[in-house]
Short mmCIF file of C-alpha atoms in Angstrom, two decimals:
data_model
loop_
_atom_site.label_atom_id
_atom_site.label_comp_id
_atom_site.label_asym_id
_atom_site.label_seq_id
_atom_site.Cartn_x
_atom_site.Cartn_y
_atom_site.Cartn_z
CA GLU A 48 0.00 0.00 0.00
CA ASP A 49 1.32 3.44 -0.93
CA GLN A 50 2.18 5.61 2.07
CA VAL A 51 3.38 9.15 2.55
CA THR A 52 4.56 10.31 5.99
CA GLN A 53 5.53 13.88 6.80
CA SER A 54 7.57 15.12 9.73
CA PRO A 55 7.53 17.06 11.89
CA GLU A 56 3.79 17.66 12.32
CA ALA A 57 4.50 21.24 13.37
CA LEU A 58 7.57 23.46 13.23
CA ARG A 59 8.16 26.88 14.69
CA LEU A 60 11.08 28.93 13.37
CA GLN A 61 12.43 32.38 13.95
CA GLU A 62 12.66 34.62 10.91
CA GLY A 63 15.92 33.80 9.12
CA GLU A 64 16.31 30.39 10.79
CA SER A 65 16.70 27.83 7.98
CA SER A 66 15.29 24.30 8.31
CA SER A 67 13.98 21.30 6.38
CA LEU A 68 10.68 19.44 6.20
CA ASN A 69 10.71 15.71 5.57
CA CYS A 70 8.45 13.55 3.41
CA SER A 71 9.03 9.78 3.48
CA TYR A 72 7.25 7.79 0.83
CA THR A 73 6.58 4.18 -0.08
CA VAL A 74 5.17 4.11 -3.60
CA SER A 75 5.21 1.48 -6.31
CA GLY A 76 6.45 2.93 -9.56
CA LEU A 77 6.81 6.57 -8.55
CA ARG A 78 5.59 8.89 -11.30
CA GLY A 79 5.76 12.14 -9.39
CA LEU A 80 6.38 13.60 -5.91
CA PHE A 81 4.50 16.83 -5.30
CA TRP A 82 4.81 19.63 -2.78
CA TYR A 83 1.89 21.95 -2.06
CA ARG A 84 1.45 24.93 0.23
CA GLN A 85 -1.86 25.39 2.04
CA ASP A 86 -2.85 28.61 3.79
CA PRO A 87 -5.66 28.65 6.40
CA GLY A 88 -9.08 28.59 4.75
CA LYS A 89 -7.60 27.95 1.30
CA GLY A 90 -7.01 25.02 -0.98
CA PRO A 91 -3.56 23.51 -1.58
CA GLU A 92 -1.41 25.54 -3.97
CA PHE A 93 1.07 23.68 -6.16
CA LEU A 94 4.79 24.32 -5.53
CA PHE A 95 6.93 21.59 -7.13
CA THR A 96 6.91 18.24 -8.91
CA LEU A 97 9.94 15.94 -8.65
CA TYR A 98 10.17 12.95 -10.95
CA SER A 99 13.34 11.03 -10.12
CA ALA A 100 15.92 10.58 -7.37
CA GLY A 101 18.57 13.29 -7.40
CA GLU A 102 16.28 15.93 -8.84
CA GLU A 103 16.12 19.36 -7.20
CA LYS A 104 13.84 22.34 -7.78
CA GLU A 105 13.93 25.84 -6.33
CA LYS A 106 11.51 28.71 -5.92
CA GLU A 107 12.53 31.77 -3.94
CA ARG A 108 13.45 30.55 -0.43
CA LEU A 109 12.23 26.98 -1.06
CA LYS A 110 14.21 24.07 -2.47
CA ALA A 111 12.80 20.58 -2.91
CA THR A 112 14.99 17.49 -3.24
CA LEU A 113 14.22 13.83 -3.87
CA THR A 114 15.89 10.52 -2.97
CA LYS A 115 14.57 7.01 -3.52
CA LYS A 116 12.81 7.05 -0.15
CA GLU A 117 12.44 10.68 0.92
CA SER A 118 11.86 14.20 -0.22
CA PHE A 119 12.96 17.30 1.64
CA LEU A 120 11.64 20.83 1.45
CA HIS A 121 14.45 23.13 2.51
CA ILE A 122 13.49 26.61 3.64
CA THR A 123 16.33 29.12 3.61
CA ALA A 124 16.08 32.29 5.72
CA PRO A 125 12.30 32.02 6.08
CA LYS A 126 10.02 35.02 6.46
CA PRO A 127 6.69 35.24 8.34
CA GLU A 128 4.85 35.02 5.02
CA ASP A 129 6.23 31.49 4.60
CA SER A 130 3.97 30.39 7.47
CA ALA A 131 1.58 27.74 6.11
CA THR A 132 0.96 24.02 6.05
CA TYR A 133 3.15 22.20 3.52
CA LEU A 134 1.73 19.04 1.98
CA CYS A 135 3.61 16.27 0.24
CA ALA A 136 1.92 13.84 -2.17
CA SER A 137 3.00 11.06 -4.49
CA THR A 138 1.55 9.24 -7.44
CA GLY A 139 2.58 5.89 -8.80
CA ARG A 140 0.61 2.87 -9.92
CA ARG A 141 -2.06 3.92 -7.45
CA ALA A 142 -3.86 7.22 -7.18
CA LEU A 143 -2.39 10.34 -5.64
CA THR A 144 -1.54 9.77 -1.95
CA PHE A 145 -1.17 12.74 0.42
CA GLY A 146 0.72 13.09 3.67
CA SER A 147 -0.94 14.84 6.61
CA GLY A 148 1.26 17.92 6.29
CA THR A 149 3.75 19.99 8.29
CA ARG A 150 2.38 23.16 9.88
CA LEU A 151 5.13 25.81 9.70
CA GLN A 152 5.06 28.98 11.76
CA VAL A 153 7.74 31.63 11.20
CA GLN A 154 7.93 34.25 13.91
CA PRO A 155 9.32 37.75 13.25
CA ASN B 130 -8.67 33.29 -14.34
CA ALA B 131 -11.12 31.73 -11.87
CA GLY B 132 -9.50 28.26 -11.89
CA VAL B 133 -11.54 25.90 -9.68
CA THR B 134 -14.58 27.44 -7.99
CA GLN B 135 -16.44 25.75 -5.14
CA THR B 136 -19.76 26.77 -3.61
CA PRO B 137 -20.88 27.17 -0.93
CA LYS B 138 -17.86 28.05 1.22
CA PHE B 139 -19.63 27.06 4.45
CA GLN B 140 -22.65 24.89 5.19
CA VAL B 141 -24.35 23.49 8.29
CA LEU B 142 -26.70 20.54 7.89
CA LYS B 143 -28.78 18.39 10.16
CA THR B 144 -28.32 14.63 10.21
CA GLY B 145 -30.32 13.03 7.41
CA GLN B 146 -30.45 16.10 5.17
CA SER B 147 -29.12 15.98 1.64
CA MET B 148 -27.21 18.61 -0.26
CA THR B 149 -25.02 19.20 -3.29
CA LEU B 150 -21.56 20.75 -3.23
CA GLN B 151 -20.81 22.55 -6.45
CA CYS B 152 -17.50 22.57 -8.32
CA ALA B 153 -16.70 24.29 -11.60
CA GLN B 154 -13.42 24.74 -13.49
CA ASP B 155 -12.65 26.96 -16.46
CA MET B 156 -9.34 25.39 -17.55
CA ASN B 157 -10.89 22.75 -19.84
CA HIS B 158 -9.40 19.98 -17.71
CA GLU B 159 -10.63 16.46 -18.37
CA TYR B 160 -9.84 15.11 -14.92
CA MET B 161 -11.73 16.28 -11.83
CA SER B 162 -11.85 14.89 -8.32
CA TRP B 163 -13.27 15.39 -4.84
CA TYR B 164 -11.27 15.07 -1.63
CA ARG B 165 -12.09 15.42 2.02
CA GLN B 166 -9.59 16.80 4.54
CA ASP B 167 -9.83 15.89 8.21
CA PRO B 168 -7.50 16.97 11.07
CA GLY B 169 -4.36 14.82 11.28
CA MET B 170 -5.16 13.00 8.06
CA GLY B 171 -4.07 13.57 4.52
CA LEU B 172 -6.49 14.51 1.77
CA ARG B 173 -8.55 11.43 0.89
CA LEU B 174 -10.07 10.84 -2.53
CA ILE B 175 -13.87 10.44 -2.57
CA HIS B 176 -14.79 10.25 -6.27
CA TYR B 177 -13.17 11.23 -9.53
CA SER B 178 -14.00 11.70 -13.20
CA VAL B 179 -11.77 11.33 -16.26
CA GLY B 180 -14.21 13.12 -18.54
CA ALA B 181 -17.85 13.98 -19.13
CA GLY B 182 -20.06 10.97 -18.47
CA ILE B 183 -17.31 8.96 -16.72
CA THR B 184 -16.97 8.73 -12.94
CA ASP B 185 -15.40 6.28 -10.51
CA GLN B 186 -14.96 5.72 -6.78
CA GLY B 187 -11.95 6.75 -4.77
CA GLU B 188 -10.79 5.72 -1.32
CA VAL B 189 -13.83 6.88 0.73
CA PRO B 190 -16.92 6.92 -1.56
CA ASN B 191 -19.64 5.74 0.83
CA GLY B 192 -22.44 8.27 1.41
CA TYR B 193 -21.51 10.39 -1.61
CA ASN B 194 -22.68 10.48 -5.20
CA VAL B 195 -21.29 12.28 -8.26
CA SER B 196 -22.14 12.87 -11.90
CA ARG B 197 -20.31 14.65 -14.73
CA SER B 198 -22.56 15.95 -17.48
CA THR B 199 -20.15 18.65 -18.72
CA THR B 200 -16.36 19.12 -18.75
CA GLU B 201 -16.70 22.18 -16.50
CA ASP B 202 -18.89 20.92 -13.63
CA PHE B 203 -18.49 18.10 -11.13
CA PRO B 204 -21.02 18.28 -8.27
CA LEU B 205 -20.79 16.12 -5.13
CA ARG B 206 -24.01 14.99 -3.51
CA LEU B 207 -24.45 13.92 0.09
CA LEU B 208 -27.39 11.55 0.08
CA SER B 209 -28.24 11.50 3.82
CA ALA B 210 -25.79 13.55 5.87
CA ALA B 211 -24.12 11.96 8.91
CA PRO B 212 -21.92 13.59 11.58
CA SER B 213 -18.95 11.55 10.27
CA GLN B 214 -19.17 13.59 7.06
CA THR B 215 -18.24 16.79 8.90
CA SER B 216 -15.12 17.83 7.04
CA VAL B 217 -13.58 20.24 4.58
CA TYR B 218 -14.24 19.21 0.99
CA PHE B 219 -11.91 20.12 -1.86
CA CYS B 220 -12.49 19.83 -5.57
CA ALA B 221 -9.49 19.54 -7.87
CA SER B 222 -8.80 19.33 -11.58
CA SER B 223 -5.87 18.52 -13.84
CA PRO B 224 -5.30 18.11 -17.56
CA LEU B 225 -4.44 14.43 -17.17
CA GLY B 226 -5.76 11.54 -15.10
CA LEU B 227 -5.59 9.79 -11.79
CA TYR B 228 -2.09 8.35 -12.20
CA SER B 229 -0.67 11.38 -13.88
CA ASN B 230 2.49 13.21 -12.94
CA GLN B 231 0.72 16.52 -13.54
CA PRO B 232 -0.22 18.59 -10.47
CA GLN B 233 -3.78 19.05 -9.30
CA HIS B 234 -5.39 22.51 -9.17
CA PHE B 235 -7.56 22.90 -6.07
CA GLY B 236 -10.52 25.06 -5.16
CA ASP B 237 -10.71 26.82 -1.79
CA GLY B 238 -12.98 24.23 -0.23
CA THR B 239 -16.41 23.86 1.34
CA ARG B 240 -16.47 23.64 5.13
CA LEU B 241 -19.34 21.34 6.06
CA SER B 242 -20.70 20.68 9.55
CA ILE B 243 -23.30 18.00 10.22
CA LEU B 244 -25.21 18.36 13.48
#
């Protein structure tokens, strides 16, 4: 059975304090690993798709990386506006499977 | 661009009532789906459609019904609401299907409470 597990559940950072969010996945025939951002009261907003181990993608202060078992979302020098819940999801031979998310709070 | 539009944003129902959650997309996407999001759990797939006239069940279909008469619209019907269906419901669309490596585009959700 496909599984996606995110850690930590919640993370509190000071502005400028870099950190990483983890997404561990068990998927048969990975076709894509997705990262989404979700703000309170809103739907998930697409950030990145990673397709194969070793791939990296960047957007502003965010960088996503992928290994054969994990994906990391690195946040460099975060700002308060980066506060949100970050969701990881994978798709393989089964339908899209979501993790339960990491709730990030960045304090000024 | 509107993207994916869901109505209503909030709804309170009594146990046993029925209602329809509306979802419309203006991106001409063939694939549409409904998810529910509960605290501490990931988004779970309820029903999906790969095109007009074609629907199928997801992970948690019981108590819900869907139809797809046009490419743009994909309503979700609760047949007889139960407290266990209290949740936030998201509609999503993408240009390709269920096993695609293309990202989903989500609406902003309907927050549903069943008393």
